[in-house]
Tab-separated table of C-alpha atoms in Angstrom:
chain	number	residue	atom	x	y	z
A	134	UNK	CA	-13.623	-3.640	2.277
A	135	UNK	CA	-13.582	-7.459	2.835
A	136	UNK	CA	-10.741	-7.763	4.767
A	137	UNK	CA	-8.678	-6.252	7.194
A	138	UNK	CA	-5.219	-6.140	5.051
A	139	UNK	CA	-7.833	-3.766	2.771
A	140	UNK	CA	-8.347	-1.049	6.357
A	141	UNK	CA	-4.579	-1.306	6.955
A	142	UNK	CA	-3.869	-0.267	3.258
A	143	UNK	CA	-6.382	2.207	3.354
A	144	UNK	CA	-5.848	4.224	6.904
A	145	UNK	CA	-1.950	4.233	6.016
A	146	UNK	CA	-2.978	6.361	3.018
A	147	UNK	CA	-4.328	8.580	5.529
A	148	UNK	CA	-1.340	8.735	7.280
A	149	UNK	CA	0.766	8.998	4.248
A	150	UNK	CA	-1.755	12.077	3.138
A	151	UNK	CA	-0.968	13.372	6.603
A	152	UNK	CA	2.878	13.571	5.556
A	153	UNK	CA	4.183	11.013	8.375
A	154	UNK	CA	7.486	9.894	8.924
A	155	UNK	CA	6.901	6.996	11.095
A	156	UNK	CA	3.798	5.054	10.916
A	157	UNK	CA	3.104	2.084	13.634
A	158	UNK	CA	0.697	-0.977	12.685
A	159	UNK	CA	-0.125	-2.996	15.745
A	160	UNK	CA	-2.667	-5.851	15.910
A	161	UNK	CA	-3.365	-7.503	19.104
A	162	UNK	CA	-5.279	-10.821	19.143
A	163	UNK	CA	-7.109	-12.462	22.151
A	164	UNK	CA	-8.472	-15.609	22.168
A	165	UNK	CA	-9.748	-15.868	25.414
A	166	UNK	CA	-11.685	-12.430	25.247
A	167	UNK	CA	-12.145	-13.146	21.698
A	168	UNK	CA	-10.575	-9.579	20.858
A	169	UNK	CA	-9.076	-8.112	17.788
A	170	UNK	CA	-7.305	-4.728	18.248
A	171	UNK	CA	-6.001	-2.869	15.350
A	172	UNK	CA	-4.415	0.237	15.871
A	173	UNK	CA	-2.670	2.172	12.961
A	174	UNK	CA	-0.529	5.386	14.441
A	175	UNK	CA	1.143	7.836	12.592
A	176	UNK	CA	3.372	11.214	13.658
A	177	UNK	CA	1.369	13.185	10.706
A	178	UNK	CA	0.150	16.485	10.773
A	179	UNK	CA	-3.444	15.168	12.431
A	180	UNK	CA	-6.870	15.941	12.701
A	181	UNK	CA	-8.331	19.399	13.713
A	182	UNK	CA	-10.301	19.685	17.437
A	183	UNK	CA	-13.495	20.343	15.673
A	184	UNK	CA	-13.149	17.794	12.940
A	185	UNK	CA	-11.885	14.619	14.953
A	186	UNK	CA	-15.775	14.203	16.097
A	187	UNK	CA	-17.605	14.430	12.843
A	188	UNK	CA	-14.582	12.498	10.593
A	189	UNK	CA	-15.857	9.306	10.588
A	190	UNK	CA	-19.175	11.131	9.118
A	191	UNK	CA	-18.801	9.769	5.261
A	192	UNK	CA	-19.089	13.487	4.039
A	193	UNK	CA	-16.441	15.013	5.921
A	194	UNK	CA	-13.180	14.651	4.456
A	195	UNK	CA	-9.851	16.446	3.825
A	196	UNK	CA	-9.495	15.282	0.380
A	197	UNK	CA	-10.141	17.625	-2.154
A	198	UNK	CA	-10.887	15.548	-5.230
A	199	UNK	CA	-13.646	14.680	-3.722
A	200	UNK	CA	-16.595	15.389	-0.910
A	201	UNK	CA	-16.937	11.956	0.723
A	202	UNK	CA	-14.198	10.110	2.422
A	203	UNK	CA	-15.381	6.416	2.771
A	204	UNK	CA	-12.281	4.893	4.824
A	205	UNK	CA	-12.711	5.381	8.034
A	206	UNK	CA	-16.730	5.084	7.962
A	207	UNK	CA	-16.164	1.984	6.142
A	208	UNK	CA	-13.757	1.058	9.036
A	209	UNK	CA	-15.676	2.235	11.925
A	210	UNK	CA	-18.879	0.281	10.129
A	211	UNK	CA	-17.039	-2.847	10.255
A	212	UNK	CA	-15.531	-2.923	13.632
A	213	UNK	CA	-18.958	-2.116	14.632
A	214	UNK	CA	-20.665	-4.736	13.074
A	215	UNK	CA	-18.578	-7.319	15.464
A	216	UNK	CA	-19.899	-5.537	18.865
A	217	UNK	CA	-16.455	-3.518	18.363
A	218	UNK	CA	-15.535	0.274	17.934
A	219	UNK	CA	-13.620	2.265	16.232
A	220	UNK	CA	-11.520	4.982	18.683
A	221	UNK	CA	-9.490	8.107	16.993
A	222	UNK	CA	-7.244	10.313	18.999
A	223	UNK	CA	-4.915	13.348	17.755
A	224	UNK	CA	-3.525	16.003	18.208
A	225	UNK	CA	-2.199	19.068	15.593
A	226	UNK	CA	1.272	18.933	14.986
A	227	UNK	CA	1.772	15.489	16.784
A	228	UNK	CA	-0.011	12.750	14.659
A	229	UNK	CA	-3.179	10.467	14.897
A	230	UNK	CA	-4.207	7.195	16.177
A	231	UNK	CA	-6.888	4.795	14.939
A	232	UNK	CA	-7.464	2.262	17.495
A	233	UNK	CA	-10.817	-0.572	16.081
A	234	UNK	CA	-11.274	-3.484	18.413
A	235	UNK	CA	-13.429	-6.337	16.843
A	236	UNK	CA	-15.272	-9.134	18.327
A	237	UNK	CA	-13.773	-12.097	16.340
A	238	UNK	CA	-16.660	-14.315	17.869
A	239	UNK	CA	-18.851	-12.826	15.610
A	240	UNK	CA	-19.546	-14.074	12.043
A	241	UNK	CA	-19.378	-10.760	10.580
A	242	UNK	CA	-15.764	-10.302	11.371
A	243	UNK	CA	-13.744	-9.666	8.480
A	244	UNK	CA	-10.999	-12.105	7.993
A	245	UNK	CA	-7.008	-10.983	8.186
A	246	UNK	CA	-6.299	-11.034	4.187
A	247	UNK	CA	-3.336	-10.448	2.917
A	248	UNK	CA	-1.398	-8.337	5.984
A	249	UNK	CA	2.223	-9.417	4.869
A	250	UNK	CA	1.737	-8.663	1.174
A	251	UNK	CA	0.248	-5.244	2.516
A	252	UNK	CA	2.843	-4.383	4.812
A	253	UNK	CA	5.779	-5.647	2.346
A	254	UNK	CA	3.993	-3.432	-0.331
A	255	UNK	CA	4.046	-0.437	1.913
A	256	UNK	CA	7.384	-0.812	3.278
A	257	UNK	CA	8.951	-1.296	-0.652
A	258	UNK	CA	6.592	1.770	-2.178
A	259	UNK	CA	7.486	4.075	0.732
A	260	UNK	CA	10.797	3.979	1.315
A	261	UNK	CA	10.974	7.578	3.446
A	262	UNK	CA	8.908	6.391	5.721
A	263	UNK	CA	9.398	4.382	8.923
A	264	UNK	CA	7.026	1.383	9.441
A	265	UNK	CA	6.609	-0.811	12.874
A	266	UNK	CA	4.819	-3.885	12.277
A	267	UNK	CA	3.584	-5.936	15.546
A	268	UNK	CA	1.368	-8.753	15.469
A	269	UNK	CA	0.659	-10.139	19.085
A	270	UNK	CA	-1.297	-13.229	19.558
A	271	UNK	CA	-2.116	-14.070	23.039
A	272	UNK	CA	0.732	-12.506	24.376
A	273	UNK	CA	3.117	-13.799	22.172
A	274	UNK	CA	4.699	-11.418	19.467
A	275	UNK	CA	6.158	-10.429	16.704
A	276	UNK	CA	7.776	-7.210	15.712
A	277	UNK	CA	9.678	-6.207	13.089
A	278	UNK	CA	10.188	-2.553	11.935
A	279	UNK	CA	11.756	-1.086	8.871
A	280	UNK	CA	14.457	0.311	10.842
A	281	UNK	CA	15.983	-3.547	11.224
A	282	UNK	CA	15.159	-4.201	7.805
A	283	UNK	CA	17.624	-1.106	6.317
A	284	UNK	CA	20.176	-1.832	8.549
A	285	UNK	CA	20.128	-5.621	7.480
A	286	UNK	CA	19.610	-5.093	4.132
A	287	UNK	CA	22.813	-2.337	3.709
A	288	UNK	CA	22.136	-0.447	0.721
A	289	UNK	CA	19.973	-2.891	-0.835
A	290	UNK	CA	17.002	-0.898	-1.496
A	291	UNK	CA	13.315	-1.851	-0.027
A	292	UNK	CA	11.627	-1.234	-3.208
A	293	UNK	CA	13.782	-4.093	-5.020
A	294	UNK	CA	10.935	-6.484	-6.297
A	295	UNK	CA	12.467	-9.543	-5.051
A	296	UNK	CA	12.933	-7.749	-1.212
A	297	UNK	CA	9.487	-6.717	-1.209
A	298	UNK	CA	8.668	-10.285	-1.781
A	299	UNK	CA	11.167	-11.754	0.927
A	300	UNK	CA	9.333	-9.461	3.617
A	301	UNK	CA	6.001	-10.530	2.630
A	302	UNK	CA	7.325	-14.244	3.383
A	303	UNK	CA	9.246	-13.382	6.310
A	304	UNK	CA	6.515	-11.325	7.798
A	305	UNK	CA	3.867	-14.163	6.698
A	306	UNK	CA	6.077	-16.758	7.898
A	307	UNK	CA	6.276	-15.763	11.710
A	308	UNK	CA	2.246	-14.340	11.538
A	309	UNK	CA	1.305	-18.529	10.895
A	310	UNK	CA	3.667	-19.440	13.494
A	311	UNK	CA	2.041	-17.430	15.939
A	312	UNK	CA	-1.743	-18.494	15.216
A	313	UNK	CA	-0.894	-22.154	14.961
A	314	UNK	CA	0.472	-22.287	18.353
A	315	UNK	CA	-1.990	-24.055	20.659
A	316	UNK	CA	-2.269	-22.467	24.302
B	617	UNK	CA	16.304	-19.171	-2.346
B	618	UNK	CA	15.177	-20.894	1.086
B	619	UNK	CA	13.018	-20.035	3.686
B	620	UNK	CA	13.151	-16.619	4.509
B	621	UNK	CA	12.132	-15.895	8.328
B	622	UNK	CA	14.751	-13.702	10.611
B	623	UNK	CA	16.666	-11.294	9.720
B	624	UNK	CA	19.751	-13.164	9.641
B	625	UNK	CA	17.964	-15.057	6.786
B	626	UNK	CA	17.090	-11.475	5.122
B	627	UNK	CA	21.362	-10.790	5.641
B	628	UNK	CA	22.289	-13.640	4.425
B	629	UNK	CA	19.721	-12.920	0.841
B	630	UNK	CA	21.135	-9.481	0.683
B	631	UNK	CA	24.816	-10.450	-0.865
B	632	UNK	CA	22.865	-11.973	-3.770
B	633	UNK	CA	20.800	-8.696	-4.067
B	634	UNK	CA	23.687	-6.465	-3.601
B	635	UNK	CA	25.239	-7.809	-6.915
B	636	UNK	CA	21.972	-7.052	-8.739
B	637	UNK	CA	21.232	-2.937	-8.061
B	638	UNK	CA	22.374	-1.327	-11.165
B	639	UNK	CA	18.413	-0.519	-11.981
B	640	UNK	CA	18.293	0.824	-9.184
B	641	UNK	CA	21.089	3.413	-9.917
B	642	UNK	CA	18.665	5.256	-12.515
B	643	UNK	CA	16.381	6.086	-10.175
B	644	UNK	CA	18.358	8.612	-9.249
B	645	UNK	CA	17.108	10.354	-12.618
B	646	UNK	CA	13.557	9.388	-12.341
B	647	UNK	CA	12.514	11.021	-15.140
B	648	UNK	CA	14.672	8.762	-17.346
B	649	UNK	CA	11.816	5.427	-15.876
B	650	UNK	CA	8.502	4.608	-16.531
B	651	UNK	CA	6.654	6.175	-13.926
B	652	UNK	CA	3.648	4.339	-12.808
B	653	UNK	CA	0.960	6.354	-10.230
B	654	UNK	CA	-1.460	3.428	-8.929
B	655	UNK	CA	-4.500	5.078	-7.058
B	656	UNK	CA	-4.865	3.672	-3.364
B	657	UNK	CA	-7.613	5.478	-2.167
B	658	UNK	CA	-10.534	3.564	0.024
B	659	UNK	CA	-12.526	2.995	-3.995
B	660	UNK	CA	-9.374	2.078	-5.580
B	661	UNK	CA	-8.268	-0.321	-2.260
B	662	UNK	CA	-11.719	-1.941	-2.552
B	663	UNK	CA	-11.481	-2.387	-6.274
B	664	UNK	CA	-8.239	-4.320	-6.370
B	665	UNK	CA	-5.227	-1.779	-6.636
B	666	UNK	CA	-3.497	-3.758	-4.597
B	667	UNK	CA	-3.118	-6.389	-6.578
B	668	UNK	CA	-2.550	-4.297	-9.888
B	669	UNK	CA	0.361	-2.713	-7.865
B	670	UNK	CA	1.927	-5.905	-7.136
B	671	UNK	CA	1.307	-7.001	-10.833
B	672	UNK	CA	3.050	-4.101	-12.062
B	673	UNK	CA	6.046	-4.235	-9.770
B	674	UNK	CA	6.705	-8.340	-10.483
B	675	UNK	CA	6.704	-7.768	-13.956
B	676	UNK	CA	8.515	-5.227	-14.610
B	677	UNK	CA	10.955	-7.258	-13.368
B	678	UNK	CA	10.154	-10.460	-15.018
B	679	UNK	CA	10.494	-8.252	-17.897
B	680	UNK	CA	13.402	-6.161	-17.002
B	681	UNK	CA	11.975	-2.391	-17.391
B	682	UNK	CA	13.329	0.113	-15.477
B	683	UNK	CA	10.549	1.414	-13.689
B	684	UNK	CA	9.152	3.006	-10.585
B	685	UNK	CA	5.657	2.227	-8.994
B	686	UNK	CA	4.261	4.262	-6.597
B	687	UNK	CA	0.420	4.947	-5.033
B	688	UNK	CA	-1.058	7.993	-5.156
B	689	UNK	CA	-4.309	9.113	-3.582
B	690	UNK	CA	-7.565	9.661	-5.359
B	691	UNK	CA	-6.866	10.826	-8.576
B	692	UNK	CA	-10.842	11.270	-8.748
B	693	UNK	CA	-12.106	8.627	-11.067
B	694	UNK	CA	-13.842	6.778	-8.921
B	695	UNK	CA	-16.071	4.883	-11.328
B	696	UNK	CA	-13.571	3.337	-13.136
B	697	UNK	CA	-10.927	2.381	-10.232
B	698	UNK	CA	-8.603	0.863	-10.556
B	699	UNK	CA	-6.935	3.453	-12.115
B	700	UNK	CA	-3.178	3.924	-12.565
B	701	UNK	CA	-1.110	6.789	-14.680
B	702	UNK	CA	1.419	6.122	-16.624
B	703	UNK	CA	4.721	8.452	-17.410
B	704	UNK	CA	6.741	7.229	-19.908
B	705	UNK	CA	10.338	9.314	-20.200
B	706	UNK	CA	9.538	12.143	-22.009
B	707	UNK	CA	5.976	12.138	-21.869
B	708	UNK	CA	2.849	13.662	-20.796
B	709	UNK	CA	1.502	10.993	-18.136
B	710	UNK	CA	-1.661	9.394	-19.460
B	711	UNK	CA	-4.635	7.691	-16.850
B	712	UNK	CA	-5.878	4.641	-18.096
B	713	UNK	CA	-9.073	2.947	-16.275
B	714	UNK	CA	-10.350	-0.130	-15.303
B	715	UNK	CA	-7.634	-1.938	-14.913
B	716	UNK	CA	-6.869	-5.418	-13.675
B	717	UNK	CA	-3.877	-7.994	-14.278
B	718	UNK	CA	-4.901	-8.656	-18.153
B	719	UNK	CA	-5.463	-4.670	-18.717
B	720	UNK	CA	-1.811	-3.847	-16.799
B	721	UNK	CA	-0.017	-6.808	-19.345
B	722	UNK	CA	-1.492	-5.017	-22.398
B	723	UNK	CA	-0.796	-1.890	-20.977
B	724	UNK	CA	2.817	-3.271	-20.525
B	725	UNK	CA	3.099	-4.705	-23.893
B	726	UNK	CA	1.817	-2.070	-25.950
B	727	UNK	CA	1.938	1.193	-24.362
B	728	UNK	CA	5.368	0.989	-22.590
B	729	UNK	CA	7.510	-1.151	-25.064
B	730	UNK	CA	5.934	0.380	-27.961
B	731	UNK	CA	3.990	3.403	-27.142
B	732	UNK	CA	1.180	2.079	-28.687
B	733	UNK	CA	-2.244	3.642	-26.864
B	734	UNK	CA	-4.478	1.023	-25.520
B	735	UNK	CA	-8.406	1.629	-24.721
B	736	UNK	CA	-9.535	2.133	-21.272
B	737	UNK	CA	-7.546	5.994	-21.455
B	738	UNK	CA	-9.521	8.507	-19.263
B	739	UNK	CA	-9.061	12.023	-20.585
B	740	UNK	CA	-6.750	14.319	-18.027
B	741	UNK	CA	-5.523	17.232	-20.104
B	742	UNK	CA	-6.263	18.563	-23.450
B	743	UNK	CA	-4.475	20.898	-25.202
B	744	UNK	CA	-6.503	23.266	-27.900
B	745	UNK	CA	-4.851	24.433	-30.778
B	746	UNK	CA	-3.851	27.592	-29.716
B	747	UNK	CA	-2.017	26.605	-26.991
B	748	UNK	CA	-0.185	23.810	-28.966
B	749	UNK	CA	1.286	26.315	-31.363
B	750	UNK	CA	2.803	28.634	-28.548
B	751	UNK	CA	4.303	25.564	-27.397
């Protein structure tokens, strides 16, 4: 995966696969420690006791098309890679959290990609399920959930084309405004 | 259409949009759309399904189809990601392969507006001649 729009995209089909209703994206960015966290969280059906150690093993997988499950490997890999981690807590019946901190000193660091496009195309081709989206740079955030975005939008559906491309601005929009500001 | 960067801007868009839902009244009876599957597993992620998705969803618009795009998990062609299935009303869904933005327009053109099979089709099910004529 070359960037980390590609991880969100990919864990959230996890999460999707795990029937949740309310998924949480959070990224948390550091300059000082030179910290990335990304933390995906869902309220899905989670991961098993006995599986949670060995699933970021490439061959163990709940997917049944296959025997490998590449995503979180892949994920875990990356974060790595930086001097990061890659931290997964759940619990049956109660959902799952992916938590992978990167070092964004170091040149192997994926860049962001496209996170509004990914989180407008999520929002618009899931429409049962609750998103948060934060993005907090140096203290300084911004949230926006899809909660807000129903209620403004009154009966305008998310998966209208032209909405799903108004979020991807709007969310894109505040994400620049947020890195360019100079502490 | 101006910046768009609150939600009061998003408010302010939505009388516009309100005016322009009646597509989205069929999907009440989905099975009256063109259904579109788009695999979003990790292969299909790394492959570019993303963008196929968003390719699909702009221009069927642009083009005015009523349709409805959705991802779907691995469908289990792997080698040939990314790979989408297509449902037109009426119709057994077909998987079609290897697809990027010039694959999805010809897919567009022919197979949707004119039901016109394009290459790149990955075998799903097969019916043998027995079973046809109980049909």
């Amino acid at each position: 995966m070359k960037d980390l729009a590609m991880h969100i995209l990919d864990i959230v089909q996890n999460s999707i696969a795990a029937n949740a209703t309310e998924i949480a994206i959070l990224m948390d960015v550091q300059s000082e420690s030179q910290q990335l966290v990304l933390k995906i969280s869902d309220n899905g059906r989670g991961i098993p006791e006995n599986m949670l150690e060995s699933v970021t093993d490439a061959f163990v997988t709940s997917r049944t098309t296959r025997k490998v499950g590449l995503g979180l490997p892949l994920f875990k890999m990356n974060a790595e890679r930086t001097g990061g981690a890659l931290m997964i807590e759940s619990k049956i019946g109660s959902g799952t959290s992916v938590k992978s901190i990167f070092r964004t000193s170091h040149p192997d660091c994926l860049p962001y990609g496209d996170i509004a496009g990914t989180m407008a195309l999520l929002i618009g081709t899931n429409q049962n399920i609750e998103f948060n989206f934060s993005f907090t740079v140096n203290q300084r955030s911004y949230a926006i959930s899809t909660t807000e975005i129903k209620q403004t939008l009154d009966g305008v559906s998310v998966s209208e084309p032209r909405v799903i491309r108004l979020l991807k601005e709007m969310i894109n929009e505040n994400m620049l405004d947020l890195q360019s500001i100079k502490t | 259409m101006g910046n768009v960067k609150t939600l009061a801007d998003l408010r302010k868009i939505k009388e516009d949009l309100q005016g322009k839902m009646s597509l989205r009244e069929k999907s009440d009876h989905p099975e009256s759309l063109v259904q579109i599957r788009v695999a979003m597993a990790t292969c299909g992620i790394a492959s570019g399904a993303k963008q196929v998705m968003e390719f699909f969803i702009d221009e069927f618009e642009k083009r005015n189809i009523p349709a409805v795009v959705t991802q779907t998990g691995c469908m289990g062609y792997c080698f040939a990601e990314p790979t989408i299935e297509v449902t037109l009303p009426g119709q057994n869904p077909v998987v079609f392969g290897y697809i990027d933005t010039r694959k999805a327009d010809e897919i567009i053109e022919k197979y949707v507006k004119n039901g016109e099979l394009v290459d790149g089709i990955i075998p799903v099910n097969y019916e043998t001649i027995e079973t046809k004529r109980e049909a």
